[in-house]
Coordinates of C-alpha atoms and ligand atoms in Angstrom, one line a residue:
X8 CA -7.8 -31.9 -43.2
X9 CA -9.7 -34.4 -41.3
X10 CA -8.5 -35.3 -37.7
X11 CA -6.3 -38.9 -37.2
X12 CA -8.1 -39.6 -33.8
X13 CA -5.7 -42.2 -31.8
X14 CA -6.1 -44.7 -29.3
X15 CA -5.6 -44.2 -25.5
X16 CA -3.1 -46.5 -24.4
X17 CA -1.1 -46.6 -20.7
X18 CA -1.5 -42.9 -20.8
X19 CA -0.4 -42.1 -24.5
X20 CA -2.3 -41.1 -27.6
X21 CA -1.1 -43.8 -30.3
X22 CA -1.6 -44.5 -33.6
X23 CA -1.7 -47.6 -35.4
X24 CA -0.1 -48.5 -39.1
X25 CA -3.2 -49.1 -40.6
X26 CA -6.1 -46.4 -40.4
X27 CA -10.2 -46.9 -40.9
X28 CA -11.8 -43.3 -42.3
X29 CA -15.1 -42.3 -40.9
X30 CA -18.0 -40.7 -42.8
X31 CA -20.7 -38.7 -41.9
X32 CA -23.9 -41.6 -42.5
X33 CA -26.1 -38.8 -43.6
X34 CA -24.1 -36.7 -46.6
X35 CA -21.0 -38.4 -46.8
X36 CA -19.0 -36.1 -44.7
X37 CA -15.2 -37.5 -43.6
X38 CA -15.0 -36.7 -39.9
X39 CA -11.5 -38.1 -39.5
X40 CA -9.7 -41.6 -39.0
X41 CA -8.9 -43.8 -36.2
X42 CA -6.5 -46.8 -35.9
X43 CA -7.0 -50.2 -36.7
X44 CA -5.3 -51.5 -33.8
X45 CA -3.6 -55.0 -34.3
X46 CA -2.9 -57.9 -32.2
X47 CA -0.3 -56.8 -30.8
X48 CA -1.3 -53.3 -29.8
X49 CA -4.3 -54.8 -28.5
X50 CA -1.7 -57.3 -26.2
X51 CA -0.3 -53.8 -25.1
X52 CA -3.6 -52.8 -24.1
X53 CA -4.2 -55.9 -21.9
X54 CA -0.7 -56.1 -20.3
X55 CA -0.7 -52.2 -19.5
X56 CA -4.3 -52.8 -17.8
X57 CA -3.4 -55.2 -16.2
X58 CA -0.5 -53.6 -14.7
X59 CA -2.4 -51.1 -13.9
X60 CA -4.8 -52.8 -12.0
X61 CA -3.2 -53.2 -8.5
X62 CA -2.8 -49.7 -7.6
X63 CA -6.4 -48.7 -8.6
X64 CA -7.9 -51.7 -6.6
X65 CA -6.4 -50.6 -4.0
X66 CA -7.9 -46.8 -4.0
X67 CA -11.0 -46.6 -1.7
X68 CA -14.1 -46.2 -3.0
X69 CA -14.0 -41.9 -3.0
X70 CA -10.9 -41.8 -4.1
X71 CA -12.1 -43.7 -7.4
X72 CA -15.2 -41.6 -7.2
X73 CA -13.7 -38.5 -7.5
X74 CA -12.1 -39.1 -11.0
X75 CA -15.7 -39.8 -11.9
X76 CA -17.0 -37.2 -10.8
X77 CA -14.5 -34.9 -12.5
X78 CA -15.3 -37.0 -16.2
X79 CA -19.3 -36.2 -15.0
X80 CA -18.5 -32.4 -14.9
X81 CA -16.6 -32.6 -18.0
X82 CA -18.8 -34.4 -19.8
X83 CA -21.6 -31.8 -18.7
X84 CA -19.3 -29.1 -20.0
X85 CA -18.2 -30.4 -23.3
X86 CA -21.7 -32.1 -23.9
X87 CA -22.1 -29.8 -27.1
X88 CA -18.8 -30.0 -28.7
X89 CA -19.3 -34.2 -28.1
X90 CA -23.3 -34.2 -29.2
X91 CA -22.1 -32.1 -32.6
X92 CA -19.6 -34.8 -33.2
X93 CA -22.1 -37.4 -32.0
X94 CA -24.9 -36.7 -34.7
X95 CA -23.0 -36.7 -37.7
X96 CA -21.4 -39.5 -36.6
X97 CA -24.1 -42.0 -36.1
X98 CA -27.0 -39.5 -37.6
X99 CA -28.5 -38.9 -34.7
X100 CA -30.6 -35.9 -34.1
X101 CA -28.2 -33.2 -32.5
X102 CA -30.4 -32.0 -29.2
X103 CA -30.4 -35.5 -28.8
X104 CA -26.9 -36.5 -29.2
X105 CA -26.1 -33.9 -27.0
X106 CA -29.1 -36.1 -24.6
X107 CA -27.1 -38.3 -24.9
X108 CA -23.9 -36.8 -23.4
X109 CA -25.7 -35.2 -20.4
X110 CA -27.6 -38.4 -19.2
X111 CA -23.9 -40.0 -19.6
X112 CA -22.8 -37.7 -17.0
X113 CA -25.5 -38.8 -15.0
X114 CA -25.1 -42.1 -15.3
X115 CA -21.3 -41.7 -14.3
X116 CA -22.1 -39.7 -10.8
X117 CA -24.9 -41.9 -9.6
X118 CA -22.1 -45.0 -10.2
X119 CA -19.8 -42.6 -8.3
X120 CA -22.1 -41.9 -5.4
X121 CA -23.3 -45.9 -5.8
X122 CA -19.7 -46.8 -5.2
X123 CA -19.5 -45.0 -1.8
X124 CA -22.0 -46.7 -0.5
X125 CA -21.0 -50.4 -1.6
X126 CA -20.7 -52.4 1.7
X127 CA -20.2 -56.0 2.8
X128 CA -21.4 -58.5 5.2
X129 CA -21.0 -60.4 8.2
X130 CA -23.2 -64.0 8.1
X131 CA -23.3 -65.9 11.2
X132 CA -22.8 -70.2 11.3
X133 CA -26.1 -72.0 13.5
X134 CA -28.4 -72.3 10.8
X135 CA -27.2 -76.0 9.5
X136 CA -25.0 -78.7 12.1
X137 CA -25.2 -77.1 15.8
X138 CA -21.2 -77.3 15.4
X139 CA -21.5 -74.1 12.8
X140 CA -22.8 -71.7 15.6
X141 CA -19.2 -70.6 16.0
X142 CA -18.6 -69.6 12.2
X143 CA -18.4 -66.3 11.3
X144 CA -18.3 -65.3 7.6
X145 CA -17.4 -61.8 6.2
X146 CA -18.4 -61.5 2.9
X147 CA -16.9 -58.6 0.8
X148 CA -16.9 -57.8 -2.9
X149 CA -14.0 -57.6 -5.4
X150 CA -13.4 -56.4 -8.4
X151 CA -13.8 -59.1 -11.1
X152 CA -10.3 -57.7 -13.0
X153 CA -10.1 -56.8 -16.5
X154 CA -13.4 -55.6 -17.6
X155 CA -13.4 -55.4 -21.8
X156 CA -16.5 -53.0 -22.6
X157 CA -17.9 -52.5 -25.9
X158 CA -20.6 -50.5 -27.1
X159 CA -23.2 -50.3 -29.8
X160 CA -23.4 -47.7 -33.1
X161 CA -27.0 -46.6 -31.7
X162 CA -25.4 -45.3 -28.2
X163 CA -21.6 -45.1 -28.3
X164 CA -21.3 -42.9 -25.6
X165 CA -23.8 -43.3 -23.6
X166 CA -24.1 -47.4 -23.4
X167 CA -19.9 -47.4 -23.0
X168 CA -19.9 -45.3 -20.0
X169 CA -22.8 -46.9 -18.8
X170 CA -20.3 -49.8 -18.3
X171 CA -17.5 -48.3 -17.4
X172 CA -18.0 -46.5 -14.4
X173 CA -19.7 -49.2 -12.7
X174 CA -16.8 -50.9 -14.0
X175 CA -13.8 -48.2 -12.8
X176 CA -16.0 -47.3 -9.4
X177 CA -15.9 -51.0 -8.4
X178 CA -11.9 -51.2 -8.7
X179 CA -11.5 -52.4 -12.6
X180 CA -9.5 -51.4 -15.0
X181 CA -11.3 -51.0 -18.6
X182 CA -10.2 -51.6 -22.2
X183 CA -13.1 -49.9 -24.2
X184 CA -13.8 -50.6 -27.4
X185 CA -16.2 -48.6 -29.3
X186 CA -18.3 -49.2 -32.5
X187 CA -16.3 -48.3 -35.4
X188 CA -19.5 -46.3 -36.4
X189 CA -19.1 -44.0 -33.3
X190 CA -15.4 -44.8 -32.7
X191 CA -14.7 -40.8 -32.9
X192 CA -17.0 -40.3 -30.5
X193 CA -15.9 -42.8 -28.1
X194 CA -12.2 -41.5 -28.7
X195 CA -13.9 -37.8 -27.5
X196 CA -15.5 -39.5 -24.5
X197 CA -12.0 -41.4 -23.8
X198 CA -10.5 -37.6 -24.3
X199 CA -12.6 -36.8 -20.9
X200 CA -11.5 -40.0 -18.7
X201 CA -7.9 -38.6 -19.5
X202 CA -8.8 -35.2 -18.5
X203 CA -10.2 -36.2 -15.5
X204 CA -6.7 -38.1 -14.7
X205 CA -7.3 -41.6 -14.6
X206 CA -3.7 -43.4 -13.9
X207 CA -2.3 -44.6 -17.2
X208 CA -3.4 -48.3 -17.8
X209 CA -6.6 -48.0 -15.8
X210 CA -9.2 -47.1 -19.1
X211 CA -7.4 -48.0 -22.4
X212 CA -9.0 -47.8 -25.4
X213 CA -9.0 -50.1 -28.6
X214 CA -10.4 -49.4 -32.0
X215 CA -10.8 -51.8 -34.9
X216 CA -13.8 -53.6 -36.9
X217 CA -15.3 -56.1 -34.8
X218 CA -15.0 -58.3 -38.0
X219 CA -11.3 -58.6 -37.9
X220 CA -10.0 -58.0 -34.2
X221 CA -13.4 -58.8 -32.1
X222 CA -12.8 -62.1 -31.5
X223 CA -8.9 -61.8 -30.8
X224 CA -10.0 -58.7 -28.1
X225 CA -12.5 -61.1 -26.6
X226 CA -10.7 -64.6 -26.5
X227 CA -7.7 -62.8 -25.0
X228 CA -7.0 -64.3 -21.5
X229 CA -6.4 -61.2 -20.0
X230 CA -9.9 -60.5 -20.2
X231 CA -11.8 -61.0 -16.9
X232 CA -15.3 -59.4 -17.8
X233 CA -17.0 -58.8 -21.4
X234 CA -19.7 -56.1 -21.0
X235 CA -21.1 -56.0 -24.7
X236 CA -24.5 -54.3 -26.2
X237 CA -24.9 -54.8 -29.5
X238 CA -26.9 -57.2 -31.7
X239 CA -27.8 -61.1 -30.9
X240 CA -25.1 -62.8 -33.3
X241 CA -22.6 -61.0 -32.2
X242 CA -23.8 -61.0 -28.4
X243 CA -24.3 -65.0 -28.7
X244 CA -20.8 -65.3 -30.3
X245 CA -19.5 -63.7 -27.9
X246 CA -21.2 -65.9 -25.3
X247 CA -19.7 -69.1 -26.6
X248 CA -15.7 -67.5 -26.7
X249 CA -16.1 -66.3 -23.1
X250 CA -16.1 -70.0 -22.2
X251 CA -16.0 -69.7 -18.0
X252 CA -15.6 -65.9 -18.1
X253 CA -18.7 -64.2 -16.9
X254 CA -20.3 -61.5 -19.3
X255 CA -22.7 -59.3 -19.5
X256 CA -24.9 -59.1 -23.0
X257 CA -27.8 -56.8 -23.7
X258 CA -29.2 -57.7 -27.4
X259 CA -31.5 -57.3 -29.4
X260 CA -35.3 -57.0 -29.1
X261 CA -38.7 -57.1 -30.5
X262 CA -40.9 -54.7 -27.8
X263 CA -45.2 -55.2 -28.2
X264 CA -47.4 -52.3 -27.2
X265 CA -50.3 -54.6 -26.3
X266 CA -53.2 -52.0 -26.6
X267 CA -56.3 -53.1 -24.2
X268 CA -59.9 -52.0 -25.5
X269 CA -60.0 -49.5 -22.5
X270 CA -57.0 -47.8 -22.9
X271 CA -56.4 -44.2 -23.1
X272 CA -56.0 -44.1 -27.2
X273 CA -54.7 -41.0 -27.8
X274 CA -51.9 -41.4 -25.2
X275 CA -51.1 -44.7 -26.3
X276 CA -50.6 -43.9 -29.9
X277 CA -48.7 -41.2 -28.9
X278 CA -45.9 -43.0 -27.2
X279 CA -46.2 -45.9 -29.5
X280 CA -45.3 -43.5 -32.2
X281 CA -42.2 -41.9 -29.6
X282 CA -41.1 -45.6 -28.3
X283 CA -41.4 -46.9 -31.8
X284 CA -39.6 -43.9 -34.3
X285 CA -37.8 -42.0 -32.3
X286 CA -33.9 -42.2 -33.7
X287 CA -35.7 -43.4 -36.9
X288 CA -36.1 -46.5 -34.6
X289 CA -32.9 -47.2 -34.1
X290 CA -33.3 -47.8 -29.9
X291 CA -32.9 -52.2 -28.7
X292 CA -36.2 -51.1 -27.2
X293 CA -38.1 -49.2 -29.4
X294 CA -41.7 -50.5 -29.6
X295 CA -41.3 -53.0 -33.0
X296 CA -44.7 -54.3 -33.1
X297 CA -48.4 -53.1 -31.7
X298 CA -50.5 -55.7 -30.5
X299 CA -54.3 -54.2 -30.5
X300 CA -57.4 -55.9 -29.8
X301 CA -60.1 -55.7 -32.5
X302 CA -62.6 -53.3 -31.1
X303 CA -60.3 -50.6 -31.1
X304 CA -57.9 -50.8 -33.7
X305 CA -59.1 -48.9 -36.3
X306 CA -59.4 -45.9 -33.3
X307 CA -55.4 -46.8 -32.7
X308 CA -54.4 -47.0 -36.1
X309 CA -56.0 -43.7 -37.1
X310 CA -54.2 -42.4 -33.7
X311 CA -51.0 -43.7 -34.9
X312 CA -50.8 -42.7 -38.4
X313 CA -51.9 -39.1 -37.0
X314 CA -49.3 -39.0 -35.3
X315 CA -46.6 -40.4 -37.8
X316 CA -47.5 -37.5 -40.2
X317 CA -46.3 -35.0 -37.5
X318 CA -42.8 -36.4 -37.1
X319 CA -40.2 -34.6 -39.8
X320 CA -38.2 -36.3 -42.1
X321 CA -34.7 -35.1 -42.6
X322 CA -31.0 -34.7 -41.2
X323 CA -29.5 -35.0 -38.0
X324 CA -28.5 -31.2 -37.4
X325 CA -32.0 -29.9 -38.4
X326 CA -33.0 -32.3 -35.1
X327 CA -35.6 -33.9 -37.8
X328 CA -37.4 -36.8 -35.9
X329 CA -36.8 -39.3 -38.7
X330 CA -32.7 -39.1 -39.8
X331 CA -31.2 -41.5 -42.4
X332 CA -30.2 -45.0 -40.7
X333 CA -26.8 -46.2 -40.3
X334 CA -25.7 -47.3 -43.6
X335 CA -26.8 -49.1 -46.6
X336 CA -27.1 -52.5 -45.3
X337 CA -29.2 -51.5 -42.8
X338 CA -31.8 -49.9 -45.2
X339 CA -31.5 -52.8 -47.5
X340 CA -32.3 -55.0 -44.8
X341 CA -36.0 -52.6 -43.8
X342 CA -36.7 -52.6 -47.0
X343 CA -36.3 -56.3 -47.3
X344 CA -38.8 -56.3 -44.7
X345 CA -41.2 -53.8 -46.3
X346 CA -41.1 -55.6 -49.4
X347 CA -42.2 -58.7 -47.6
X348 CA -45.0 -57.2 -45.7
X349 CA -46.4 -55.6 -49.3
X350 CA -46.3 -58.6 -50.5
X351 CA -47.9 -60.6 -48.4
X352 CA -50.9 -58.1 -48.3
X353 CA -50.1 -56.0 -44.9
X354 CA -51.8 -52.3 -45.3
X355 CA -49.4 -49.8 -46.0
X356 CA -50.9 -46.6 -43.6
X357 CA -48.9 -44.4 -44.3
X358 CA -46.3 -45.0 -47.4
X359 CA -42.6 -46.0 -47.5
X360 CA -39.6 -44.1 -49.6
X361 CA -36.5 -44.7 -50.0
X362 CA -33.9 -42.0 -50.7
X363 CA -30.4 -43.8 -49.6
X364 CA -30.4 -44.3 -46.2
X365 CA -33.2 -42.3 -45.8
X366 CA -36.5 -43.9 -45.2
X367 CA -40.0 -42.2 -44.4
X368 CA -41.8 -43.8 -41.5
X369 CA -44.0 -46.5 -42.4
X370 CA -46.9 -48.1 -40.6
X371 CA -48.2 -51.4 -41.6
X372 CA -51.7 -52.5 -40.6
X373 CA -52.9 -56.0 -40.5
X374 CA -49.7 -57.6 -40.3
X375 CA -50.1 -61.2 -39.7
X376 CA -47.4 -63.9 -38.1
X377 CA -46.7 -65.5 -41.1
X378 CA -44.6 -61.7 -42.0
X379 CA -41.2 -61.6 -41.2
X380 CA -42.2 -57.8 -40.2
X381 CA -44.2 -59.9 -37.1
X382 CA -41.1 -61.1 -35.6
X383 CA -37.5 -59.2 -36.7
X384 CA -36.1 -56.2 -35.8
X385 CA -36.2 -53.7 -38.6
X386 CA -34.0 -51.3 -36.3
X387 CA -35.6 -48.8 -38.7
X388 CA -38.5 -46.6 -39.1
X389 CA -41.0 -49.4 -39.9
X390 CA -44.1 -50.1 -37.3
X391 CA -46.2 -53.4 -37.9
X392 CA -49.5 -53.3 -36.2
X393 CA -50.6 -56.8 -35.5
X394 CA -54.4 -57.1 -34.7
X395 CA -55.6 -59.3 -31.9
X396 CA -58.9 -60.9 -30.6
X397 CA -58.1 -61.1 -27.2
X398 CA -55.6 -60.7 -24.5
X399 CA -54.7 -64.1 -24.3
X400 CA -53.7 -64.0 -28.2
X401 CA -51.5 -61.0 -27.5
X402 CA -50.1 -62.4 -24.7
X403 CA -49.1 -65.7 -27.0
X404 CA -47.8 -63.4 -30.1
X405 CA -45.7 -61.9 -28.1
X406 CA -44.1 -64.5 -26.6
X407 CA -43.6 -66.3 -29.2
X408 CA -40.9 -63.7 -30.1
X409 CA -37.1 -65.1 -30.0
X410 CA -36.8 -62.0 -28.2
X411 CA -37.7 -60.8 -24.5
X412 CA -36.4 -57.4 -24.1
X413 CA -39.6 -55.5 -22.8
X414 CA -43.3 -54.8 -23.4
X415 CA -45.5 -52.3 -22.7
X416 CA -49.6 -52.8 -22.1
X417 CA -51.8 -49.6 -22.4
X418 CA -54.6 -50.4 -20.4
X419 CA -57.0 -48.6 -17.5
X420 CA -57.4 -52.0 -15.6
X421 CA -54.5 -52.1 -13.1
X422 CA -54.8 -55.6 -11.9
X423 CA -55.3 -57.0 -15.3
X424 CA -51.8 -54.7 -16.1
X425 CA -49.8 -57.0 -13.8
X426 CA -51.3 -60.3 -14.7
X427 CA -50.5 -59.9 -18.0
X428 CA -46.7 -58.5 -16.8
X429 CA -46.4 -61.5 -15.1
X430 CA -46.7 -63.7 -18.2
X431 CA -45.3 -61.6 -20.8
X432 CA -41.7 -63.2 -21.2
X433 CA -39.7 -60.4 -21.0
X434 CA -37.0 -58.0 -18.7
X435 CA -39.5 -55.3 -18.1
X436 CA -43.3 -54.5 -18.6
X437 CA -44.0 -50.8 -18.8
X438 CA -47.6 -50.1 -17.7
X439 CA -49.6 -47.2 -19.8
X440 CA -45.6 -45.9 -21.8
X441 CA -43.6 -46.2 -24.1
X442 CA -40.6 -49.0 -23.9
X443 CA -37.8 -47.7 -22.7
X444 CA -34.1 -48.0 -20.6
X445 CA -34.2 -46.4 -17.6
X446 CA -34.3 -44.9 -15.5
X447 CA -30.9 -45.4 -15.0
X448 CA -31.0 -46.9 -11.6
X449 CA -33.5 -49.6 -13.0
X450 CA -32.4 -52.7 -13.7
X451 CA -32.2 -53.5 -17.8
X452 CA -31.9 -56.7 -18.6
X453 CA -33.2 -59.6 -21.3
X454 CA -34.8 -62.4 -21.4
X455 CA -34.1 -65.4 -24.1
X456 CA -32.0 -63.9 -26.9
X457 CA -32.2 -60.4 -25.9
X458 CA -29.4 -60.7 -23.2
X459 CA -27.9 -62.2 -20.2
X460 CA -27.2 -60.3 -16.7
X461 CA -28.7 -57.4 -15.6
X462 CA -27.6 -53.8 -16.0
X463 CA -28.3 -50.5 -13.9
X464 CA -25.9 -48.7 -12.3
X465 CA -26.4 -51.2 -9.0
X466 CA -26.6 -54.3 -10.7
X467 CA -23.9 -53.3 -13.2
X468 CA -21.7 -52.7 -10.5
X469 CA -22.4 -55.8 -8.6
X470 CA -22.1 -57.9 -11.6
X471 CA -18.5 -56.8 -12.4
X472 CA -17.9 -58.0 -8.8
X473 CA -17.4 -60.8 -7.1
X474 CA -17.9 -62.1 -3.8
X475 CA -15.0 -63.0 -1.3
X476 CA -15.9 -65.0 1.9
X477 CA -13.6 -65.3 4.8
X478 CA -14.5 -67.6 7.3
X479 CA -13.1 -68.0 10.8
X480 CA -14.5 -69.6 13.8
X481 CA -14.6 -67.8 17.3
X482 CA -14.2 -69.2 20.5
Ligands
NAP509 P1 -23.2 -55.0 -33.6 O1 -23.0 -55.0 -35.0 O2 -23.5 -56.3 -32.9 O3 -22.0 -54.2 -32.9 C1 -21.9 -54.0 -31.6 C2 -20.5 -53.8 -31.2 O4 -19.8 -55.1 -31.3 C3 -19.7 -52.9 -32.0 O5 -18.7 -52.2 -31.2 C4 -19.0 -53.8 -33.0 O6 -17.8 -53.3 -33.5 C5 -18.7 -54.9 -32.1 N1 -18.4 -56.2 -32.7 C6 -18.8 -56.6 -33.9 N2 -18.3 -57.9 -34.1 C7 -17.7 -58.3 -33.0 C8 -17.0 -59.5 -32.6 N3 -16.9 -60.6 -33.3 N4 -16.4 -59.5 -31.4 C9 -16.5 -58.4 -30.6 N5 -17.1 -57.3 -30.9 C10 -17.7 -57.2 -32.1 O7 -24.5 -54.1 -33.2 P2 -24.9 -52.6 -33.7 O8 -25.2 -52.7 -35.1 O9 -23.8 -51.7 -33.3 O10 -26.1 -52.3 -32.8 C11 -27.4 -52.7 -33.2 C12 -27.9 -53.9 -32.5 O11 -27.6 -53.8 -31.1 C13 -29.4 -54.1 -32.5 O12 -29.6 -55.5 -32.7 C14 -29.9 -53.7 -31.2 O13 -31.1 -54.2 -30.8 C15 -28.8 -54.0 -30.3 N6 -28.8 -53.2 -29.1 C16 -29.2 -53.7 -27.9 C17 -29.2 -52.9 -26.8 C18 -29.7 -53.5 -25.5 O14 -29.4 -52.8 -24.5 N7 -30.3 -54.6 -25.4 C19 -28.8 -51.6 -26.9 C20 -28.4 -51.1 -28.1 C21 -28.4 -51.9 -29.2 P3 -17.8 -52.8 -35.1 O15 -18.6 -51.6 -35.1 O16 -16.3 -52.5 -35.3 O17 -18.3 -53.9 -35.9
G3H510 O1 -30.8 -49.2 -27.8 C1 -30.8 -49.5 -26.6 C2 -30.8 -48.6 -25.5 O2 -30.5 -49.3 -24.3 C3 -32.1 -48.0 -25.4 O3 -32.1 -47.0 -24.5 O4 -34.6 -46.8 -24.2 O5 -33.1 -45.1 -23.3 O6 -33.4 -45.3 -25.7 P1 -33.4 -46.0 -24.4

């Protein structure tokens, strides 16, 4: 019988009344239920954080560290039992589920060794009125309180404990709310913070659709932080209900590969093809569009489609490159945007099919901005190529995107690399790769409606802090 996974709350497993069953997105498969938690379980979640949040603020830095570092060996322990649980979850190949898992641990030691070494300051007075020469300031950093973490279907693991530990290391207590795609395995990865022996009330965790408890869970005063990734609406609702609250959004995206006419070819199509299809492009910064000067498209495009042909099409324990997407509505909505592109004359490289929520993956050529395929996010297995006449005109396409996650530019010319970096309206410009997170001590962050703040473990951890300045004068 399938498993009734329950919610971690002030150091209990509980169930709720009402349950949501979750299936396997590739055949169906029930892997087990978890709680829909109501308001007033989710007010039990607050207050117990909340009362736990004293006694872990007041743990030094390695004594919080060293729970994280026992969830970092756990998590490298258990990363196969999670990664199995993982891929048929959200249909996600399993070596890389399991990816997932390890670079999770990862990410939770360098927040644990990040933490150690988080120090003040001490500013002197004399710079403004000749009076201010005696003021001394000493500026420390405190935890910002409640931090309410949610994560995405694509990366429930991985992009919840990427907030947490800064979170936890930093002296905040976490409610964690995972995707209700990807709730079981955010219930597993809430199974290791309690193995690792958190104090009850410090990491809770709350299940539930977005749709009907989101915006109780994020208007709740009791929240201090909201650290969301997940898609724009949902990020910019979120925005507007956090009122003074600071937050934390990383969103959606529409990554160019601007191709340059002097550009290594075969390695650009190569990570085009990784950046842009890999988890049936399912990634916030998958490459979503290829921006190619004339003189060396057709070279590119031949390139790409190459490479396309090599990927495998099929399910998420067979590792297949190409796995159904995450339900129906999702491959509704690519194939809304397929449909468009066909119809408004874009060349179909290599073909789409449909077989549920399995879709082959489909390179467009000659796309044109009047396409919606030019400026949405399939978040699907769909790659427009968009040809240009110069760099100027790429540089212009691509910022006209409502987006500004990232960019790449394949190009020899180094100097001409950073000019164009420097206008490209976006968090990050890779230089000859693919788009792409990381590494995880980078800062990840978006510009316009891809996001607001800036994570990496560093900047994560400062943003869920804030400063505290004592000032005293000496004699
Ligand atoms: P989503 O539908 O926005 O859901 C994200 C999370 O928000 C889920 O946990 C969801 O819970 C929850 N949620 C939904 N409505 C809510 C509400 N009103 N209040 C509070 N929480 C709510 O996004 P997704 O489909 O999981 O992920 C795909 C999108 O995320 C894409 O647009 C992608 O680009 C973006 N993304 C961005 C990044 C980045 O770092 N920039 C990374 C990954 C993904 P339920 O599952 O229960 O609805
Ligand atoms: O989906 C959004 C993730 O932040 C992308 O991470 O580039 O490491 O796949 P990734």
């Amino acid at each position: 019988m399938p498993k009734q996974y329950k919610n971690y709350v002030n150091g209990e497993w509980k169930l709720s009344d009402n349950e949501i069953t979750i299936y396997a997105p590739a055949d169906g498969e029930e892997l087990g239920s978890v709680p829909a938690m109501s308001q007033e379980e989710v007010d039990a979640v607050y207050a117990s954080s909340k009362a736990a949040l004293p006694a872990w603020r007041a743990l030094s830095y390695v004594e919080r560290a060293s729970y994280l570092h026992k969830v970092a060996d756990i998590l490298v322990r258990d990363a196969e039992k999670i990664g199995a649980v993982l891929s048929k979850e959200v249909a996600k190949g399993y070596k890389a589920a399991v990816s997932e898992v390890v670079r999770t641990a990862d990410i939770v030691r360098f927040a644990a060794e990040e933490g150690v070494r988080m120090q003040g300051e001490v500013l002197e007075g004399g710079s403004f009125e000749a009076a201010s020469k005696k003021k001394i300031a000493v500026v420390r950093r405190e935890p910002v309180g409640l931090v309410l973490a949610i994560s995405p279907f694509n990366y429930p693991v991985n992009l919840a404990a990427s907030k947490i530990a800064p979170a936890l290391i930093a002296g905040n207590v976490v409610a964690f709310k995972p995707p209700t795609q990807g709730s079981i395995s955010g219930l597993l990865l809430a199974e290791v913070f309690v193995e690792a022996g958190l104090p009850a009330g410090v990491f809770n965790t709350i299940t539930g659709r977005g749709s009907v408890i989101g915006d109780y869970i994020v208007e709740h005063e009791a929240v201090n932080f909201i650290n969301f990734t997940g898609s724009t609406p949902v990020g910019e609702r979120i925005g507007k209900m956090a009122g003074m609250r600071p937050i934390m959004l990383e969103l959606g995206g529409k990554d160019s590969a601007i191709v340059l006419e002097d550009a290594d070819l075969e390695k650009a199509a190569k990570d085009i093809v990784a950046g842009g299809l890999s988890y049936s492009g399912q990634r916030c910064t998958a490459v979503k569009r290829v921006l190619v000067v004339d003189s060396v498209a057709d070279e590119l495009v031949g390139l790409v489609k190459k490479n396309i042909e090599a990927l495998s099409v099929g399910m998420p324990e067979e590792d297949a490159d190409i796995t159904p997407v995450i339900d129906d509505n999702s491959a509704d909505y690519i194939e809304g945007l397929v449909k468009d592109a066909q119809e408004k004359g874009a060349t179909e490289v290599t073909p789409f099919k449909r077989d549920g929520k399995l879709l082959t993956p489909t390179l467009f050529d000659n796309v044109t901005t009047d396409m919606r395929l030019a400026w949405e996010e399939p978040f699907g297995p769909v790659l427009p190529i968009i040809r240009v006449s110069s760099v100027e005109e790429a540089i212009e396409i691509s910022n006209k995107s409502e987006y500004g996650l990232q960019a790449s530019v394949f190009t020899n010319d180094f100097p001409l690399a950073f000019s164009i970096a420097e206008k490209l309206e976006v968090g990050t410009v890779h230089i000859n790769n693919k788009t792409q997170r990381g590494t995880d001590n980078f800062p990840f962050l978006g510009a316009k409606k891809s996001g607001a703040g800036t994570q990496g473990v560093k900047y994560s951890i400062e943003a869920m802090t804030t400063v505290k300045s004592v000032v005293f004068d000496i004699k």
